Short mmCIF file of C-alpha atoms in Angstrom, two decimals:
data_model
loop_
_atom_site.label_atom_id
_atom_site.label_comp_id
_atom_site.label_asym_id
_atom_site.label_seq_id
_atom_site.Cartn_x
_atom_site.Cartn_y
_atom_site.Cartn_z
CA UNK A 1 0.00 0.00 0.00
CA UNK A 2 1.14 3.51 -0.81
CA UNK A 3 1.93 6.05 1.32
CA UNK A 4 -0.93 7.93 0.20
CA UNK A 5 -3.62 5.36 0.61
CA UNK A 6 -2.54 4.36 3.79
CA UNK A 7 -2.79 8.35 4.65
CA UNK A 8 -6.22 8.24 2.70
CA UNK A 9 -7.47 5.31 5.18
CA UNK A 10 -6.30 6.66 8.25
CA UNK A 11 -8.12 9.53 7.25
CA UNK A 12 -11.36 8.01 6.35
CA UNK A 13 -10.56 5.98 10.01
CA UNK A 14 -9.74 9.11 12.20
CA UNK A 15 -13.31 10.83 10.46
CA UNK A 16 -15.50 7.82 10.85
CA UNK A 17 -14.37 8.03 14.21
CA UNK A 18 -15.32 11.61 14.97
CA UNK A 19 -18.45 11.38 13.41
CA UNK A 20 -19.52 8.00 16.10
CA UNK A 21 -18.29 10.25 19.08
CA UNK A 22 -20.50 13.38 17.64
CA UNK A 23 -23.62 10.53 17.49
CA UNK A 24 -22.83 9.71 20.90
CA UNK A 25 -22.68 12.85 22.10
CA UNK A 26 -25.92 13.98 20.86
CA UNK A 27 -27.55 10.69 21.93
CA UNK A 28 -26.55 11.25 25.22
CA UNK A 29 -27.81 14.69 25.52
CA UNK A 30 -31.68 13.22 23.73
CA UNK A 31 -31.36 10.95 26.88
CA UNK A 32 -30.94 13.49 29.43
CA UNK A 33 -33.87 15.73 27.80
CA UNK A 34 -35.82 12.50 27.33
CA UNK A 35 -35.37 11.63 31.15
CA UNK A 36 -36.61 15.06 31.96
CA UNK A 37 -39.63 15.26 29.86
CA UNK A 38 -40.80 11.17 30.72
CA UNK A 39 -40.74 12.12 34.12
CA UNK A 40 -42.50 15.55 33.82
CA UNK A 41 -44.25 16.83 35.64
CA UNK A 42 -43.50 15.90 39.12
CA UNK A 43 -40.83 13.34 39.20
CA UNK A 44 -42.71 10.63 37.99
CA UNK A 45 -41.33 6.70 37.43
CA UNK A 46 -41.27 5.47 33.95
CA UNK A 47 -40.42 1.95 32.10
CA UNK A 48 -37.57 1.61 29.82
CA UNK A 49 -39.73 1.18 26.87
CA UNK A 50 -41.81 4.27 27.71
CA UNK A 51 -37.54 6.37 28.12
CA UNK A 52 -37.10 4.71 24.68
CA UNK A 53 -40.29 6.23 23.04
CA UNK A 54 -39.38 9.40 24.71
CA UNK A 55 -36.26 9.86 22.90
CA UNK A 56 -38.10 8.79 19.68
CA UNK A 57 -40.05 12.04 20.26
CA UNK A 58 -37.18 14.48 21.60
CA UNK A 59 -35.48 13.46 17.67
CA UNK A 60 -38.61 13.66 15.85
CA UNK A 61 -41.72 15.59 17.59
CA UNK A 62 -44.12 14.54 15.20
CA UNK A 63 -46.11 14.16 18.06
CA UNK A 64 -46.74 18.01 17.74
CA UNK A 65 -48.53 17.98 14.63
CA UNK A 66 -52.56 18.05 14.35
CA UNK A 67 -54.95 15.85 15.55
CA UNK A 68 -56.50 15.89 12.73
CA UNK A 69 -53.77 14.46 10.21
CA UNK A 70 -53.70 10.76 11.66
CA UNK A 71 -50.86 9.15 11.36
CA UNK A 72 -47.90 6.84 12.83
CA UNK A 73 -44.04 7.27 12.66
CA UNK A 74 -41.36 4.61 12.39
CA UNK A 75 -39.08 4.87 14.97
CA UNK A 76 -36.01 7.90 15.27
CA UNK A 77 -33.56 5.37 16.35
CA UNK A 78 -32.96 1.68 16.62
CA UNK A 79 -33.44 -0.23 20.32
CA UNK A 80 -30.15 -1.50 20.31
CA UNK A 81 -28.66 2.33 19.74
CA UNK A 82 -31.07 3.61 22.61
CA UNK A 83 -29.53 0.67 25.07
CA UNK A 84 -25.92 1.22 24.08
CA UNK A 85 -26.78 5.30 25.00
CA UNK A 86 -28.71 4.01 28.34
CA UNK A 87 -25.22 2.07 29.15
CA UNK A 88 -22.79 5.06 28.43
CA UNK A 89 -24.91 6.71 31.07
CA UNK A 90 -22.97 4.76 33.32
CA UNK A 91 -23.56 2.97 36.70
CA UNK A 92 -25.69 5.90 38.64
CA UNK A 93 -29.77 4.92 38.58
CA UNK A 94 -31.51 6.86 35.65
CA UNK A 95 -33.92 8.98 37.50
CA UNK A 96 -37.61 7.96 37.74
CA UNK A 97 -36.98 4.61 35.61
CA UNK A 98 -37.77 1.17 36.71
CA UNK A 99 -36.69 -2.17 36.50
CA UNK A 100 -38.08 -4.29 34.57
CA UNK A 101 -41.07 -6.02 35.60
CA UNK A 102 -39.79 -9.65 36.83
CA UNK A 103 -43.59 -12.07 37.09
CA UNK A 104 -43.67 -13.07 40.91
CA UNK A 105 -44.83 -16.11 42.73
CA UNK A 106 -48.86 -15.56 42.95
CA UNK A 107 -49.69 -14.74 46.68
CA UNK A 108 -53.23 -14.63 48.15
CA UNK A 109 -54.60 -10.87 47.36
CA UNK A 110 -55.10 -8.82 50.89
CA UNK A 111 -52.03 -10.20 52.34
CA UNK A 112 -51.26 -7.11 52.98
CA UNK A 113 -53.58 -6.32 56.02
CA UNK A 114 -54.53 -8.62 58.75
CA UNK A 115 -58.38 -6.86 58.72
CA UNK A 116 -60.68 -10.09 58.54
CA UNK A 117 -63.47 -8.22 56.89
CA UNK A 118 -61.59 -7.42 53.45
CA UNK A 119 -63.55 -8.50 51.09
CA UNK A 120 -66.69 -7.76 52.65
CA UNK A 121 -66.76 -4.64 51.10
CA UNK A 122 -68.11 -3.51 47.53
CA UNK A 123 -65.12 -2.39 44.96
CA UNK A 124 -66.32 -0.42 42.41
CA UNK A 125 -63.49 -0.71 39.61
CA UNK A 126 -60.39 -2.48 38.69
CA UNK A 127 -57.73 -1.93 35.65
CA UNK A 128 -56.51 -4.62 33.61
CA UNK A 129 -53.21 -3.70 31.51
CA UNK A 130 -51.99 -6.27 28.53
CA UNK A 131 -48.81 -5.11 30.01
CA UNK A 132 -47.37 -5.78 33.01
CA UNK A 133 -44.56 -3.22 33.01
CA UNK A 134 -47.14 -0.42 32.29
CA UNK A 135 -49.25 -1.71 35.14
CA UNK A 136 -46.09 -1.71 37.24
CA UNK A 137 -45.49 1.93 36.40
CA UNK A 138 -49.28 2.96 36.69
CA UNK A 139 -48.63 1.23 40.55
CA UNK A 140 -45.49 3.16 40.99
CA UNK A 141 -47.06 6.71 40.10
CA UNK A 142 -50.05 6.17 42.48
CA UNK A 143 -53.04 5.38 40.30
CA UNK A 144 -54.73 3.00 42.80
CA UNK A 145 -54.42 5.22 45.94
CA UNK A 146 -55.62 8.37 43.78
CA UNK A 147 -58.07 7.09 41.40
CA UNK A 148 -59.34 3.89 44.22
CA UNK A 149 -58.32 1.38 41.29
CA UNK A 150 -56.62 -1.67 41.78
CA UNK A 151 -54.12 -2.25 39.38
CA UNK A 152 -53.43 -5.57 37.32
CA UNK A 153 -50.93 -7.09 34.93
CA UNK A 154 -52.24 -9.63 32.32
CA UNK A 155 -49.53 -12.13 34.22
CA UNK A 156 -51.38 -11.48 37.27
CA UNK A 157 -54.64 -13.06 36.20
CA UNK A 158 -56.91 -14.36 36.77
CA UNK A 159 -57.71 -12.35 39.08
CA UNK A 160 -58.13 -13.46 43.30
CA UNK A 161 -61.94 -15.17 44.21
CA UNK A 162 -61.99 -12.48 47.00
CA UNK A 163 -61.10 -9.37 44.06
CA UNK A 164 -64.39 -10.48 41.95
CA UNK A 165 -66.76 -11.14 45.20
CA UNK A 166 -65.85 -7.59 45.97
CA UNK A 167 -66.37 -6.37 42.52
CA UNK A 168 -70.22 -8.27 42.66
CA UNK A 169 -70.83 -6.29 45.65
CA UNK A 170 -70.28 -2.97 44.32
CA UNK A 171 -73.47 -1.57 43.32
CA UNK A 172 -71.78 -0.98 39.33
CA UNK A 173 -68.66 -2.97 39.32
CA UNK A 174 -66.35 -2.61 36.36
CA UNK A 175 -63.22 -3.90 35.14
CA UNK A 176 -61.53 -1.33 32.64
CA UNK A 177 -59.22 -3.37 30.30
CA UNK A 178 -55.69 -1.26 28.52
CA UNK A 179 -54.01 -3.09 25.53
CA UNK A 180 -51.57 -2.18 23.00
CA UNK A 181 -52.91 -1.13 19.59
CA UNK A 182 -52.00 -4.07 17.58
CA UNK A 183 -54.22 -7.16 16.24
CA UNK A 184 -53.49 -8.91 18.81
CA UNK A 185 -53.96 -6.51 21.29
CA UNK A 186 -57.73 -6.13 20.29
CA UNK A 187 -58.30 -9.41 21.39
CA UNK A 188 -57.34 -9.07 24.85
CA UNK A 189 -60.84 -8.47 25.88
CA UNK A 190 -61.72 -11.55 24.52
CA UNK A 191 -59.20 -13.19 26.10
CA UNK A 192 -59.48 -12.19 29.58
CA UNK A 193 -63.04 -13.14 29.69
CA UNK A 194 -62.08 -16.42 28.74
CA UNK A 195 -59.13 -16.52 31.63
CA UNK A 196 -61.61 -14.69 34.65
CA UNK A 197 -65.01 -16.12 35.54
CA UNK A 198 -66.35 -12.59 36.22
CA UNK A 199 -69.50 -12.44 38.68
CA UNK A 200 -72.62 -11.63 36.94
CA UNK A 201 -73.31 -8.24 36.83
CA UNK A 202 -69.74 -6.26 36.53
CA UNK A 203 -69.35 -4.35 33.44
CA UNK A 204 -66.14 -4.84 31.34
CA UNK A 205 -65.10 -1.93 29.38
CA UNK A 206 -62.08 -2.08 26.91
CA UNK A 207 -60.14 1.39 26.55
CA UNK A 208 -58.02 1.32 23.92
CA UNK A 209 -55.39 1.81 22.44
CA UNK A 210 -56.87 1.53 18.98
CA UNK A 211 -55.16 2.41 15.79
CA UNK A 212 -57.11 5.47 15.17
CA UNK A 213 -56.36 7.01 18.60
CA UNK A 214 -52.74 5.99 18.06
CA UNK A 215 -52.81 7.60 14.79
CA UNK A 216 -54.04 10.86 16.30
CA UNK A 217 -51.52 10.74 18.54
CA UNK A 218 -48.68 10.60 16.35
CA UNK A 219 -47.24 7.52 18.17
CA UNK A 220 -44.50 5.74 17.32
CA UNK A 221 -45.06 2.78 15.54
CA UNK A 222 -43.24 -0.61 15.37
CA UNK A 223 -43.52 -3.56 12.52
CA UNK A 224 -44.13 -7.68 13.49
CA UNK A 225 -45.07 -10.36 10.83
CA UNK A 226 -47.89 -9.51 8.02
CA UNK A 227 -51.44 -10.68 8.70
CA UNK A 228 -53.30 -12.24 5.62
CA UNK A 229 -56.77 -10.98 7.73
CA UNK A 230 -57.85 -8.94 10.27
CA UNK A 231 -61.06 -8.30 12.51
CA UNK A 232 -63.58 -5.85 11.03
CA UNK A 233 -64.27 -4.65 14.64
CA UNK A 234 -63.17 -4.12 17.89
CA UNK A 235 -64.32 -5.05 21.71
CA UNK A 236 -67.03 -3.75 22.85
CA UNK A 237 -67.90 -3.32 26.70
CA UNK A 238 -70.09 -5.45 28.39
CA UNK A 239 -71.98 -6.84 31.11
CA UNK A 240 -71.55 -10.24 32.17
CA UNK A 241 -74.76 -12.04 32.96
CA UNK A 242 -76.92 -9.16 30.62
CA UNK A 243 -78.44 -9.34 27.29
CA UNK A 244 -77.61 -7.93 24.12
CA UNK A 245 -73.88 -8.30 23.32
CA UNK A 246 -72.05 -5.59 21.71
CA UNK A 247 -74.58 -2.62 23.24
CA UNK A 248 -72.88 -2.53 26.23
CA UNK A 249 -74.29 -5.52 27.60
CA UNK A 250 -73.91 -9.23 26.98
CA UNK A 251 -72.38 -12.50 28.02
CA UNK A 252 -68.56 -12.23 26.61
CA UNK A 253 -67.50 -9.43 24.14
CA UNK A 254 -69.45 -8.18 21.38
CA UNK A 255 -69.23 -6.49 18.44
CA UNK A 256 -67.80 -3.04 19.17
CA UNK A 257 -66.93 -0.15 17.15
CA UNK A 258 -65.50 -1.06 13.26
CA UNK A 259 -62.57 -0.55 12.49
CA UNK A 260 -61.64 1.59 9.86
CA UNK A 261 -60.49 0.31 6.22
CA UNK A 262 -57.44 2.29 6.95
CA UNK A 263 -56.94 0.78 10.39
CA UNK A 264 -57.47 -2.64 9.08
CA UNK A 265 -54.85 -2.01 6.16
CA UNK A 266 -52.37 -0.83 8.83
CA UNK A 267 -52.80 -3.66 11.22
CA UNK A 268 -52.52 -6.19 8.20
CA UNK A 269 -48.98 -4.50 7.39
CA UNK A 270 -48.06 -5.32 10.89
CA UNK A 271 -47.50 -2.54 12.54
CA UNK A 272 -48.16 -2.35 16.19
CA UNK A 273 -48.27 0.51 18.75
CA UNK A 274 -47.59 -0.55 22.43
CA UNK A 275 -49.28 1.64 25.39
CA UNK A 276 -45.46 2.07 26.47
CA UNK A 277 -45.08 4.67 23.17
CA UNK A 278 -47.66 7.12 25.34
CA UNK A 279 -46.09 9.46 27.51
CA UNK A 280 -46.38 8.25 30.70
CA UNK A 281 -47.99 11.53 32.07
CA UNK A 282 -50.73 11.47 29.65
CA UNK A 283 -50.49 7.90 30.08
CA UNK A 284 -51.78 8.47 33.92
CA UNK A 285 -53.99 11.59 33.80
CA UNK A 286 -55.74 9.34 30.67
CA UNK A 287 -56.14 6.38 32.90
CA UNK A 288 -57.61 8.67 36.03
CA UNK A 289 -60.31 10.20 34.03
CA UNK A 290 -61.42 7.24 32.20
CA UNK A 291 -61.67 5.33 35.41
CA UNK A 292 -63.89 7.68 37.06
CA UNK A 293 -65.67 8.53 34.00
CA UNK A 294 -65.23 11.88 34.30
CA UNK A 295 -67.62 13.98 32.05
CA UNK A 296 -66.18 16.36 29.42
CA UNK A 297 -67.37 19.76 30.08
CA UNK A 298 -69.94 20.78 27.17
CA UNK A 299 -67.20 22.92 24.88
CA UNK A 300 -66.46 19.41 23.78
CA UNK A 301 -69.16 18.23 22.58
CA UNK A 302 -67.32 17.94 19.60
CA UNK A 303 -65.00 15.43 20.92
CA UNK A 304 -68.29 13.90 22.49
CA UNK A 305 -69.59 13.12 18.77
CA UNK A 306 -66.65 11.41 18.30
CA UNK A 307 -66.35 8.86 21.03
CA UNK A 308 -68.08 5.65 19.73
CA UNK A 309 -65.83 5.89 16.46
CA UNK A 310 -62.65 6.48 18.43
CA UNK A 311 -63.38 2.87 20.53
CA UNK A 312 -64.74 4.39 23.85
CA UNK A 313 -62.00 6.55 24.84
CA UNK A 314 -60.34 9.68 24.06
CA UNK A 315 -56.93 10.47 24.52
CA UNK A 316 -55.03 13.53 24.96
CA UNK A 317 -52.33 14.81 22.85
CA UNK A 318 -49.59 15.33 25.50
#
């Protein structure tokens, strides 16, 4: 080799080289503003997926855009890149994130008092997430204490004899059911009531995520396998022990709300949004009005219109 090509590669080397370390260093300064905004406002604790979304929307805030243009984005950066940044942040704890969630040896449920008269009392609503690291975080950020919700994990089912006798007692039980918006996701409903033998009487309402309200959300999106078909619609709430399934009432989930050409096309392409891609404070305050039902105030009796096609739920845009 020539002087002059070795010079040439060394070169090429000593540039490729600069241009890694300039990556790295604005990596590590998305993570640090991702941190910040993930755990806004108030310090709260977040997953590592929900971080890795984060710093999908510090790079690219598509999220910003209107409501009205629905779409989904492929990811700013690979996993793999986002772990290799989390690493370089070296061996302090990132603030507000969690471990991962680790499925634990099923224990009786009220172990945690020695009160004898537990379950004698009526509870009036429970949360079901598809995931369990999102139901870890909802835990960790106080959703049962503030909205009186018990929180679940889909590893966590089904759910303790004592849990559903005090969901019968409540006057209108009801189990509220999160999943990710993906084709398989819109059959957790479906699944659950196959995996809980839910008292007669207790309303089960799926939330969403749908691929509408992801699309109006400007989530990130990720890809899986093709699907040669997908359902026309998706889960509709109901009451177990009722009549009429898919009006709100029924024995097992009904028809609910159709899904849109559009939504079936992008399902069928594979893509998936997880709940994890929300940000985890509109993640919560979402999850605390829906489980009261809190009433919009009438200057949105827009949105109101608007409900039934967007799957039962609405969801805010930050």
């Amino acid at each position: 080799m020539s002087d002059a090509a070795h010079a040439t590669n060394v070169s090429d080397a000593t540039d490729a080289r600069g241009v890694g370390q300039m990556r790295q260093a604005i990596l590590d300064r998305v993570l640090r503003t991702a941190v910040e905004k993930a755990g806004a406002p108030g310090q709260l604790h977040f997953t590592e997926r929900q971080l890795y979304y984060e710093m999908c929307r510090v790079l690219q805030p598509w999220h910003r855009a209107p409501r009205r243009a629905q779409f989904t984005s492929a990811p700013a950066l690979t996993y793999d890149a986002y772990r290799d940044t989390l690493r370089r942040h070296g061996p302090e704890p990132v603030p507000g994130l969690l471990p991962p969630t680790v499925p634990a040896p099923r224990r009786a449920a009220g172990r945690h008092t020695p009160e004898p008269d537990l379950f004698d009392y009526g509870l009036p609503r429970l949360l079901v997430c598809e995931s369990d690291d999102i139901a870890a975080m909802l835990r960790a950020n106080g959703v049962p204490t503030e909205s009186a919700c018990p929180v679940y994990g889909a590893s966590e089912l089904p759910l303790d004899p004592g849990v559903l006798r005090m969901l019968a007692l409540a006057e209108h039980g009801t189990v509220y059911l999160l999943h990710d918006a993906s084709a398989r996701g819109l059959t957790f409903p479906a699944r659950f009531a196959r995996s809980v033998d839910v008292p007669e009487g207790v309303r089960v309402v799926p939330l969403g995520l749908r691929p509408r309200q992801a699309g109006a959300l400007h989530l990130v999106h990720g890809r899986g396998p093709a699907y040669a078909a997908v359902p026309a619609h998706g889960p509709a709430p109901f009451v177990v022990g009722g009549t009429g399934a898919g009006t709100g009432a029924g024995t097992g989930p009904g028809l609910g709300f159709a899904l849109s050409r559009r939504e079936r096309e992008w399902l069928r392409r594979g893509r998936f949004v997880e709940l994890a891609a929300v940000n985890p404070a509109s993640l919560i305050r979402t999850v605390h009005r829906l489980v009261r039902e809190v009433r919009p105030s009438r200057s949105q009796l827009t949105a109101l219109r608007q409900v039934r096609r967007a799957g039962f739920l609405s969801w805010p845009t930050a």
